[in-house]
Amino acid sequence: MSKEQKITTDIKVPNKDLEALKINFPHCFDKDGNFQLEKFKNNLTEKEINFSTESYGLDWLGKSYARLLASDPATTLLKADEIHNSKPENANSENLLIKGDNLEVLKHLANAYYEQVKMIYIDPPYNTGSDGFTYQDDRKFTIKELQHLIGVDAEKAKRILDFTQGKSNSHSAWLTFLYPRLYIAKQLLKDEGVIFVSIDDNEVTQLRFLMDEVFGEENFIGTFIINSTPNARDYGHIGKMHEYCIFYANKLNKTETNLLEDKNKRFTFKDEKGGFNVHPLYNSNVAFTPENRENLYYPFYLNPEKQLSELGEEFYEISLTKNENHIEIYPPKSVKDGVQFVWRWGKPKSLGELNKEIVGYLTEDEEYRIVQKMRTSEKLIRSILSDKEFSSRRGTAEVEKTFGKKVFSFPKPIELLNNLIKVATEKDSIVLDFFAGSGTTGDSLFQINSEDGGNRRFILVQIPELIDQKQNKVGYTFVKKELGIDTPTIFDITKERIIRATKKTKDVLIPNKINEKEAELKDLEGKLDLEGKEEKIKQLKTEIKSLKQQDLGFKIFETTPIWEDYDFEAEQFDSTQTLFDIGKLSEDDIKALLTTWKTYDGIALTQELEKIELSGYTAYYGNGKLYLMDKGFSTDNLKNLLEKIDSDKKFNPTSIIAFGYHFESKNLRELSENVKSYTNKKKIDIDFITRY
């Protein structure tokens, strides 16, 4: 049986690195598909790549086990909360809240959201010794099994199992917990994506090493120091006031970030449009060079005899046309290492803004530069976030305001997430938080979208961790009494906060912003001679329309264990076999299987499959995949299917996937043979796949 067929118990994160090796170094694999490391090394050595016997890196007890967890198959299915998801505000939403162990969830998302996420923010356990973190793993391996799987000796295998099954909170346990989650999360990031990780002193050193291991030291952007406790907490010898947030890019040479509003900005110069400061037009990021950004490396020509006197004596006329009397200006080189910079604008954009928004400028050092007029009050995000809006107390107050009581301890403040999301995303970005906690990330995202009319979407993941009645009596009582849930969990608080955030956004934030924009529009329409008036009016109307069409819902899914005894190892299915009792599968079970399969096949969780009627048999279709999940598929259904492929312009399946347990073997053969032999009028090559 092919791997594609036996899919439900073999859902793994795609190994893109291995695929790249197979494509570029096929001769380094033997006939059984095993990678021959020495042959690979010899091949690279011939290309003058040095394999040093000494190296610098991170190692810990359990590292090989952590790698196993990253590639180990998922042990769950994905199930939709149909009642919640069918509500009008949620039915077409692209926001996601997923209940379950985030390692399992990330494995399920790996195909459908591969390289789709622009920003990840996580606030993992800090492993303070008092925050309750212990490594817990329900996977059961014997010493011999683990020896075989990860290639260690018996003594090391035993030590690994001791802490993975013994609720350890050692550094090794924490690293083993976090590594596979970060490894899979990286697969979800776009090339230009970024990740932020909050942490404190207990694991910040280990986290930096781990992030270097997963994302690469060259992709480290910086560390934020956050004044989380302005009044300080007594830690014996020091009053601790701060936490950290580690900032990495997926690929730094493809990453650009946004500026933040600077409310205290003052302008030095003025023209007919208003105040402005000047900023060099060159890009100071050494990752951008003439070699990889050829279109951004070209000369300007400055006329030293023609000042733009209306701006001031420092400003000069420029052009893109060569003139012997003009001064040729290229981007400068880095003072530090001599790397050649490039411009931030390409020629077409520069041509349209010559002597308008970009001008020549004589610096105090008597050096001519090409500068851009900067009219916006913007600044780079600062590495020290000291304002009171970033404190844990502010986060607690926000949650208390939302719920009317303190139901969650030390939530992240909205302003922290607001800053990170504004810096890292565009208006249509996906933001992932797989330690969702109180749901600050979702709350923040709704707020930012209501400010700029964006359509950012979130994926939040939270394990249904039980609320300790003794440690959080208020939260426990709130969930049990006010929400009516018998077994209160953190997930219930996450969900309720997002529900309340959507209501706040719908009833308050968006109406206020629309009123503000409409007043601005009315004022603009009353003005007579204003440059760019029609364009500004058009932009305002677009922004108002976007605000009115905001996605203010979210869909909920959860992980559920794969059914007991659900496995299939036989080469050819025989309906007389009793390996698995299909009679115990409910309609909800089949729906969960379909949700899991479609996500594995790269279809977004929020995308509904289209129901296809085939003479009384219902199939499910999306992204070129047709799923046959139910019993009773007949020859008449097959004929109708083939006719529909020929006649329906919108129906173009490239794969037909059948749930093998619901088909007699003769039906599967008939289906497979007819699909493969039938020459459809559209000349579509269709794969037929049987799954169990």
XYZ file of C-alpha atoms in Angstrom:
692
model
C 0.000 0.000 0.000
C 1.333 3.455 -0.888
C 2.090 6.072 1.730
C -0.491 8.341 0.092
C -3.166 5.725 0.711
C -2.469 5.021 4.381
C -2.703 8.666 5.345
C -4.790 9.040 8.502
C -2.286 7.416 10.817
C 0.690 8.890 8.972
C 0.073 12.640 9.015
C 3.521 14.203 9.195
C 5.121 17.564 8.633
C 6.505 17.645 5.079
C 10.290 17.448 5.073
C 11.153 20.170 2.565
C 14.871 19.870 3.313
C 14.840 16.198 2.364
C 12.926 16.986 -0.818
C 15.558 19.602 -1.726
C 18.323 17.039 -1.167
C 16.570 14.496 -3.394
C 16.208 17.073 -6.156
C 19.772 18.436 -5.986
C 21.715 15.367 -4.793
C 19.827 12.313 -6.103
C 23.087 10.344 -6.357
C 23.477 10.565 -2.556
C 20.491 8.262 -1.968
C 20.625 4.471 -2.264
C 17.993 2.338 -4.007
C 15.954 2.120 -0.782
C 15.858 5.902 -0.413
C 18.386 6.083 2.420
C 20.572 9.191 2.520
C 24.300 8.453 2.296
C 25.912 11.132 4.442
C 29.542 10.316 3.666
C 28.909 10.425 -0.056
C 27.198 13.798 0.417
C 30.154 15.136 2.444
C 32.633 13.939 -0.154
C 30.620 15.641 -2.859
C 30.676 18.960 -0.992
C 34.345 18.613 -0.057
C 35.134 18.423 -3.762
C 33.429 21.835 -4.057
C 35.824 23.219 -1.415
C 33.298 23.238 1.427
C 35.172 22.550 4.656
C 33.707 20.170 7.274
C 35.441 21.226 10.462
C 35.728 18.732 13.286
C 35.152 21.580 15.739
C 31.876 23.481 15.845
C 29.733 25.663 18.086
C 26.116 24.848 18.806
C 23.431 23.733 21.237
C 23.119 20.203 22.512
C 21.017 18.766 25.296
C 19.669 15.500 26.624
C 16.579 14.843 24.535
C 17.571 16.757 21.393
C 17.315 13.661 19.207
C 13.970 12.886 20.863
C 12.767 16.436 20.120
C 13.638 15.901 16.451
C 11.655 12.677 16.532
C 8.639 14.566 17.892
C 8.886 17.081 15.042
C 8.647 14.288 12.446
C 6.451 11.833 14.369
C 2.940 11.309 12.890
C 0.007 13.176 14.418
C -2.172 11.076 16.696
C -5.340 13.122 16.256
C -8.024 14.236 13.826
C -9.424 17.749 13.387
C -13.057 18.318 14.274
C -15.166 21.422 13.581
C -17.390 23.111 16.151
C -20.348 23.126 13.778
C -22.755 25.042 16.022
C -20.306 27.908 16.545
C -19.029 27.887 12.954
C -22.519 28.022 11.427
C -23.434 31.309 13.150
C -23.780 34.146 10.593
C -20.792 36.100 11.933
C -18.559 33.004 11.763
C -19.763 31.179 8.649
C -17.464 33.013 6.229
C -14.744 34.025 8.679
C -11.097 33.245 7.980
C -10.007 33.607 11.609
C -9.260 30.402 13.514
C -9.267 29.313 17.142
C -8.111 25.718 17.582
C -8.394 23.690 20.766
C -5.673 21.125 21.312
C -2.017 20.387 21.971
C -0.203 22.896 19.787
C 2.314 20.299 18.577
C -0.529 18.229 17.142
C -2.227 21.305 15.683
C 0.954 22.541 14.007
C 1.390 19.157 12.323
C -2.138 19.389 10.956
C -1.557 22.928 9.667
C 1.801 22.164 8.048
C 0.479 21.549 4.522
C -2.505 23.904 4.274
C -0.591 26.845 5.740
C 2.909 26.071 4.497
C 4.694 29.420 3.958
C 1.427 31.345 4.464
C 2.021 33.024 7.842
C 3.573 36.511 7.979
C 4.037 36.755 11.728
C 4.206 34.386 14.690
C 3.982 35.536 18.281
C 4.232 33.114 21.191
C 4.380 33.456 24.944
C 5.509 29.946 25.974
C 6.010 28.709 29.556
C 8.932 30.553 31.133
C 9.958 27.565 33.284
C 10.362 29.727 36.382
C 9.876 26.792 38.725
C 6.615 28.280 39.948
C 4.717 28.666 36.667
C 3.673 25.019 36.631
C 5.716 23.943 33.609
C 6.594 20.270 33.523
C 7.310 18.223 30.456
C 4.425 15.837 29.815
C 4.362 13.409 26.924
C 1.716 10.760 26.304
C 3.853 8.917 23.752
C 4.970 5.564 25.145
C 8.259 4.107 23.950
C 10.313 1.282 25.359
C 14.055 1.768 25.756
C 14.692 -0.516 22.759
C 12.152 1.306 20.572
C 13.696 4.671 21.376
C 17.208 3.333 20.737
C 16.113 2.236 17.289
C 14.158 5.423 16.451
C 16.764 8.017 17.399
C 19.997 6.018 17.309
C 21.180 6.364 20.911
C 22.526 3.817 23.370
C 20.379 2.189 26.062
C 21.681 4.378 28.886
C 20.851 7.625 27.060
C 17.478 6.291 25.923
C 16.622 5.515 29.552
C 17.646 9.006 30.719
C 15.496 10.608 27.996
C 12.477 8.485 28.923
C 12.977 9.296 32.601
C 12.398 13.008 32.053
C 9.839 12.738 29.231
C 7.688 10.460 31.355
C 8.608 11.913 34.743
C 7.243 15.489 34.564
C 10.647 17.164 34.516
C 11.164 20.945 34.378
C 14.888 20.884 33.603
C 16.415 23.021 30.841
C 16.624 19.855 28.726
C 12.938 19.152 29.252
C 12.000 22.734 28.308
C 14.127 22.633 25.153
C 12.683 19.254 24.192
C 9.207 20.709 24.624
C 9.816 23.852 22.553
C 12.103 22.605 19.761
C 9.577 20.580 17.696
C 6.999 23.358 17.953
C 9.424 25.982 16.664
C 10.712 23.630 13.980
C 7.239 23.082 12.529
C 6.235 26.718 13.011
C 9.153 27.760 10.805
C 7.641 25.743 7.942
C 4.497 27.888 8.181
C 6.327 31.219 7.881
C 6.610 33.045 4.586
C 10.158 33.737 3.441
C 9.647 37.338 4.569
C 7.905 36.260 7.785
C 9.056 36.945 11.347
C 8.629 35.439 14.798
C 8.510 37.032 18.252
C 8.979 34.949 21.417
C 8.392 36.338 24.907
C 10.605 34.997 27.693
C 12.288 35.975 30.965
C 15.673 35.345 32.595
C 15.086 31.652 33.340
C 15.330 30.423 29.746
C 16.423 33.451 27.698
C 19.928 32.044 27.134
C 18.630 28.637 26.075
C 16.010 30.290 23.864
C 18.613 32.330 21.959
C 20.634 29.191 21.253
C 17.487 27.312 20.240
C 16.315 30.079 17.909
C 19.776 30.161 16.309
C 19.483 26.401 15.810
C 16.027 26.528 14.182
C 16.014 29.886 12.377
C 19.733 30.516 11.919
C 21.930 32.991 13.776
C 22.055 35.146 10.654
C 18.297 35.753 10.947
C 18.418 37.230 14.457
C 17.006 40.772 14.361
C 17.083 41.840 17.984
C 15.864 41.586 21.555
C 13.221 43.795 23.119
C 13.480 44.595 26.803
C 9.962 45.154 28.140
C 9.277 47.050 31.355
C 6.680 44.486 32.385
C 6.733 45.270 36.124
C 7.441 49.003 36.687
C 7.135 48.660 40.472
C 9.542 45.693 40.451
C 9.127 42.229 41.920
C 11.322 41.089 44.774
C 13.617 38.303 43.581
C 15.824 38.283 46.655
C 18.865 40.162 45.430
C 17.222 42.246 42.713
C 13.932 43.968 42.028
C 13.028 42.526 38.634
C 11.204 44.897 36.272
C 11.668 43.434 32.827
C 11.016 40.578 30.425
C 12.369 39.932 26.939
C 10.925 39.398 23.498
C 13.246 37.715 20.977
C 12.828 38.796 17.343
C 13.907 36.606 14.377
C 13.271 36.668 10.657
C 12.697 33.557 8.621
C 14.968 34.941 5.881
C 16.441 38.304 6.828
C 17.442 39.209 3.272
C 13.761 39.106 2.277
C 12.356 40.800 5.368
C 11.138 44.368 5.627
C 9.394 45.840 8.645
C 7.128 48.849 9.123
C 7.604 52.043 11.082
C 5.439 52.999 14.049
C 3.619 56.281 14.586
C 5.671 58.830 16.518
C 3.231 61.156 18.277
C 6.055 63.471 19.366
C 7.477 63.994 15.878
C 8.565 67.529 14.920
C 9.259 68.681 11.342
C 12.304 70.734 10.298
C 11.217 71.772 6.781
C 8.021 72.864 5.089
C 6.586 72.967 1.545
C 3.144 73.526 0.017
C 1.947 70.184 1.403
C 3.088 70.840 4.945
C 5.942 69.893 7.230
C 8.572 67.262 6.455
C 11.952 65.907 7.470
C 14.459 64.293 5.125
C 15.563 60.671 5.065
C 18.206 59.092 2.784
C 16.680 57.237 -0.147
C 19.178 54.390 0.084
C 18.355 51.139 1.903
C 20.767 50.644 4.801
C 19.995 46.922 5.105
C 23.206 45.215 3.948
C 21.144 42.199 2.864
C 19.989 44.221 -0.156
C 22.795 44.651 -2.694
C 23.161 45.345 -6.443
C 23.602 41.596 -6.913
C 20.155 40.666 -5.547
C 18.334 43.991 -6.197
C 19.691 45.038 -9.585
C 16.647 47.234 -10.306
C 17.419 49.367 -7.228
C 20.970 50.291 -8.230
C 21.175 53.216 -10.672
C 22.451 56.851 -10.670
C 20.679 60.164 -10.034
C 22.037 63.411 -11.503
C 22.095 66.518 -9.273
C 22.290 70.049 -10.665
C 24.541 72.041 -8.271
C 23.559 75.278 -10.024
C 19.841 74.975 -9.367
C 18.679 75.215 -5.789
C 15.079 74.531 -4.835
C 14.985 77.817 -2.967
C 11.376 77.474 -1.879
C 12.508 74.564 0.333
C 15.765 76.061 1.553
C 19.344 76.501 0.444
C 20.190 72.846 1.196
C 17.953 71.468 -1.567
C 18.829 70.916 -5.269
C 17.130 69.756 -8.442
C 17.745 66.168 -9.548
C 17.007 64.037 -12.627
C 17.572 60.563 -14.009
C 19.017 61.882 -17.268
C 22.797 62.103 -17.607
C 24.229 65.615 -17.939
C 27.923 66.539 -17.958
C 27.380 69.540 -15.684
C 25.486 67.494 -13.123
C 26.845 65.414 -10.268
C 26.305 61.660 -10.591
C 25.073 60.123 -7.343
C 24.852 56.404 -6.559
C 23.820 54.925 -3.207
C 26.739 55.041 -0.716
C 28.570 52.078 0.756
C 28.381 50.795 4.300
C 30.994 52.570 6.449
C 31.392 49.470 8.589
C 32.184 46.828 5.970
C 32.050 48.550 2.589
C 28.900 46.767 1.363
C 27.298 48.631 -1.534
C 23.796 49.868 -0.649
C 20.893 50.215 -3.121
C 17.966 52.641 -3.330
C 14.650 51.935 -1.654
C 12.765 52.937 -4.815
C 13.006 51.608 -8.349
C 13.410 53.938 -11.348
C 9.706 54.151 -12.343
C 8.663 55.288 -8.867
C 11.575 57.720 -8.598
C 10.773 59.229 -11.999
C 7.254 60.109 -10.879
C 8.461 61.834 -7.705
C 11.530 63.739 -8.944
C 11.788 67.110 -7.186
C 8.473 66.421 -5.495
C 8.950 63.782 -2.831
C 12.621 63.068 -3.570
C 15.183 65.839 -3.949
C 18.906 66.525 -3.829
C 20.280 67.572 -0.448
C 23.581 69.035 0.754
C 24.493 67.635 4.166
C 26.325 69.474 6.951
C 29.423 67.546 5.861
C 29.170 69.160 2.409
C 28.112 65.852 0.817
C 25.353 65.610 -1.766
C 22.673 62.993 -1.077
C 19.346 61.923 -2.542
C 16.680 62.204 0.140
C 12.989 61.522 0.541
C 10.618 63.966 2.196
C 9.221 62.184 5.251
C 5.859 63.653 6.166
C 4.543 60.956 8.425
C 5.158 60.884 12.140
C 6.894 57.521 12.150
C 9.801 55.848 13.884
C 11.547 52.507 14.173
C 10.275 50.339 16.995
C 12.553 50.774 19.997
C 14.427 47.922 21.638
C 13.406 49.116 25.107
C 9.630 49.209 25.585
C 9.320 51.125 28.817
C 5.905 52.806 28.652
C 3.318 51.704 31.182
C 1.150 50.387 28.324
C 3.566 47.440 28.056
C 3.288 46.344 31.685
C 1.713 43.116 32.903
C -0.482 45.236 35.156
C -1.942 46.909 32.060
C -2.646 43.492 30.538
C -4.377 42.389 33.730
C -6.487 45.570 33.772
C -7.542 44.996 30.149
C -8.707 41.458 30.882
C -10.448 42.641 34.047
C -12.268 45.315 32.031
C -13.325 42.756 29.440
C -14.659 40.211 31.932
C -15.510 42.404 34.902
C -13.124 40.387 37.055
C -9.546 39.096 37.139
C -9.920 35.732 35.389
C -6.353 35.396 34.052
C -2.946 36.063 35.579
C -0.232 38.073 33.785
C -1.779 38.321 30.286
C 0.221 40.200 27.684
C -0.991 43.810 27.210
C -2.711 44.723 23.954
C -0.268 47.560 23.245
C 2.655 45.113 23.063
C 0.892 43.017 20.421
C -0.327 46.151 18.646
C 3.255 47.320 18.204
C 4.570 43.947 17.059
C 1.719 43.370 14.584
C 2.019 46.879 13.132
C 5.771 46.448 12.665
C 5.602 42.971 11.130
C 2.446 42.698 9.010
C 0.631 44.033 5.992
C -3.121 44.557 5.927
C -3.837 41.057 4.601
C -1.345 39.063 6.705
C -1.941 35.888 8.711
C -0.786 36.029 12.347
C -0.211 32.802 14.304
C -0.118 32.434 18.091
C 0.075 28.826 19.286
C 0.227 29.682 22.990
C -2.911 31.839 22.837
C -3.508 32.104 26.605
C -6.003 34.870 27.333
C -6.345 35.688 23.610
C -4.501 39.040 23.552
C -3.255 38.421 20.000
C -6.783 38.032 18.621
C -8.059 41.059 20.555
C -5.164 43.152 19.258
C -5.656 42.069 15.672
C -9.338 43.089 15.680
C -8.326 46.481 17.089
C -5.634 47.124 14.464
C -7.930 46.096 11.598
C -10.549 48.532 12.901
C -7.935 51.305 12.850
C -6.644 50.874 9.298
C -9.383 48.859 7.559
C -7.080 45.857 7.246
C -8.042 42.235 6.745
C -5.403 40.545 8.888
C -6.403 37.059 10.024
C -5.391 35.097 13.090
C -4.763 31.472 13.907
C -4.853 30.960 17.668
C -4.097 27.632 19.347
C -4.756 26.839 22.989
C -4.634 23.533 24.811
C -7.692 22.872 27.047
C -5.572 23.138 30.182
C -7.639 22.693 33.340
C -7.970 25.813 35.488
C -6.638 25.151 38.973
C -9.476 26.030 41.343
C -7.057 26.910 44.146
C -4.639 29.048 42.113
C -7.294 30.815 40.016
C -10.569 30.640 41.900
C -12.002 33.683 40.090
C -11.332 32.248 36.631
C -12.587 28.805 37.626
C -15.831 30.185 39.063
C -16.389 32.484 36.075
C -16.123 29.653 33.540
C -18.174 27.239 35.634
C -20.926 29.585 36.803
C -21.195 32.315 34.165
C -20.258 30.312 31.077
C -21.918 27.131 32.360
C -18.998 24.813 31.597
C -18.591 21.922 34.025
C -14.858 21.438 33.497
C -13.284 24.917 33.224
C -10.203 25.255 31.014
C -7.962 28.081 29.787
C -9.404 27.523 26.309
C -12.825 28.627 27.562
C -11.335 31.970 28.636
C -9.529 32.348 25.288
C -12.746 31.741 23.372
C -14.851 34.057 25.517
C -12.342 36.896 25.234
C -12.348 36.660 21.443
C -16.162 36.675 21.438
C -16.168 39.815 23.587
C -13.443 41.409 21.462
C -15.552 40.939 18.325
C -18.521 42.594 20.042
C -16.385 45.547 21.200
C -14.990 45.949 17.696
C -18.406 45.743 16.048
C -20.286 47.981 18.495
C -17.640 50.563 19.380
C -14.332 50.571 17.503
C -15.564 50.307 13.920
C -18.526 52.730 14.278
C -16.184 55.310 15.844
C -13.654 54.920 13.044
C -16.346 55.103 10.338
C -17.738 58.312 11.889
C -14.225 59.761 11.920
C -13.625 58.860 8.260
C -17.032 60.157 7.143
C -16.410 63.489 8.878
C -13.029 63.694 7.142
C -14.702 62.885 3.826
C -17.351 65.557 4.289
C -14.711 68.150 5.101
C -12.654 67.130 2.074
C -15.629 67.311 -0.314
C -16.274 70.894 0.856
C -12.822 72.102 -0.174
C -12.387 73.633 -3.623
C -8.773 73.810 -4.790
C -6.883 70.973 -3.143
C -4.169 68.981 -4.892
C -5.067 65.305 -5.170
C -8.569 65.886 -3.771
C -10.325 63.264 -5.898
C -7.703 60.640 -5.123
C -8.000 61.312 -1.379
C -11.810 61.112 -1.576
C -11.560 57.795 -3.406
C -9.134 56.458 -0.788
C -11.413 57.489 2.102
C -14.423 55.816 0.492
C -12.387 52.635 0.029
C -11.326 52.724 3.690
C -14.927 53.202 4.860
C -16.075 50.295 2.701
C -13.300 48.078 4.112
C -14.327 48.948 7.673
C -17.933 48.018 6.960
C -16.820 44.646 5.550
C -14.543 43.642 8.447
C -14.261 39.940 9.291
C -15.545 39.960 12.867
C -15.967 36.243 13.399
C -13.833 33.171 13.964
C -14.147 29.454 13.409
C -13.355 26.856 16.028
C -11.774 23.448 15.480
C -10.346 20.975 17.950
C -8.142 17.940 17.903
C -9.706 14.609 18.770
C -7.919 11.235 19.123
C -7.795 8.926 16.111
C -10.290 6.165 16.725
C -9.201 3.173 18.750
C -7.892 0.295 16.622
C -7.978 2.545 13.541
C -5.067 1.289 11.487
C -4.581 -0.412 8.164
C -1.516 -2.366 7.169
C -2.827 -4.815 4.567
C -1.667 -4.538 0.972
C -5.169 -5.055 -0.422
C -8.338 -4.276 1.468
C -10.809 -7.116 1.802
C -14.318 -6.295 3.029
C -14.384 -9.573 4.979
C -11.519 -8.362 7.182
C -12.406 -7.155 10.656
C -9.336 -5.049 11.409
C -11.553 -2.072 12.194
C -15.262 -1.928 12.967
C -16.577 0.710 10.563
C -20.020 0.301 12.075
C -19.006 2.398 15.055
C -18.174 5.429 12.904
C -20.736 8.208 13.209
C -21.510 10.992 10.751
C -19.411 13.328 12.936
C -16.489 10.897 12.719
C -16.581 10.985 8.923
C -16.752 14.784 8.971
C -13.668 14.894 11.203
C -11.860 12.548 8.835
C -12.774 14.755 5.865
C -11.610 17.911 7.680
C -8.308 16.242 8.528
C -7.753 14.969 4.989
C -8.575 18.252 3.254
C -6.151 20.110 5.548
C -3.459 17.533 4.825
C -4.147 18.102 1.120
C -3.399 21.821 1.448
C -6.948 23.186 1.734
C -7.392 25.888 4.382
C -9.408 24.945 7.445
C -11.679 27.932 6.885
C -12.486 26.893 3.296
C -15.750 25.001 3.001
C -15.833 22.129 0.523
C -18.531 22.223 -2.118
C -21.106 19.445 -2.012
C -21.342 17.646 -5.359
C -24.493 15.607 -6.030
C -23.926 12.516 -8.174
C -27.342 10.908 -8.739
C -28.094 10.606 -5.045
C -24.518 10.272 -3.774
C -22.898 13.325 -2.124
C -19.217 13.984 -2.737
C -17.099 16.914 -1.525
C -14.980 19.109 -3.778
C -12.347 21.824 -3.366
C -9.009 22.885 -4.877
C -9.143 20.123 -7.485
C -9.754 17.385 -4.886
C -12.942 15.274 -4.888
C -13.637 13.261 -1.729
C -15.856 10.153 -1.724
C -16.469 9.512 1.969
C -19.808 7.721 2.264
C -21.067 4.235 1.566
C -23.263 3.317 -1.371
C -21.235 4.539 -4.335
C -22.612 2.713 -7.372
C -21.969 2.315 -11.090
C -24.666 4.938 -11.767
C -22.830 7.377 -9.498
C -19.625 6.672 -11.416
C -21.325 7.392 -14.765
C -22.727 10.633 -13.399
C -19.282 11.601 -12.104
C -17.613 11.087 -15.481
C -20.409 12.997 -17.254
C -20.026 15.907 -14.846
C -16.280 16.074 -15.458
C -17.018 16.399 -19.182
C -19.868 18.895 -18.985
C -19.334 21.130 -15.940
C -16.839 23.915 -16.668
C -16.280 24.611 -12.967
C -15.681 20.988 -12.020
C -12.090 19.973 -12.742
C -10.881 17.363 -10.241
C -7.239 16.352 -10.516
C -7.528 13.875 -7.619
C -10.378 11.604 -6.543
C -9.931 10.340 -2.983
C -12.075 7.502 -1.658
C -12.486 6.343 1.965
C -11.557 2.708 1.436
C -13.506 1.265 4.360
C -16.773 2.454 2.776
C -16.191 0.734 -0.558
C -16.214 -2.896 -1.614
C -12.921 -3.865 -3.213
C -14.666 -4.464 -6.561
C -16.112 -0.921 -6.454
C -12.663 0.500 -5.801
C -11.230 -1.415 -8.743
C -14.082 -0.259 -10.972
C -13.602 3.341 -9.872
C -9.847 3.272 -10.262
C -9.844 1.572 -13.665
C -12.562 3.807 -15.121
C -11.064 7.055 -13.845
C -7.636 6.135 -15.219
C -8.857 4.785 -18.562
C -11.568 7.348 -19.261
C -10.439 10.053 -21.690
C -12.369 13.096 -20.510
C -13.086 15.913 -22.908
C -11.058 18.370 -20.819
C -7.990 16.115 -20.996
C -7.484 16.335 -17.223
C -5.052 13.834 -15.713
C -6.893 12.480 -12.682
C -5.281 10.512 -9.851
C -7.391 7.990 -7.984
C -6.377 7.535 -4.349
C -7.722 5.105 -1.775
C -7.253 6.164 1.837
C -7.945 4.497 5.162
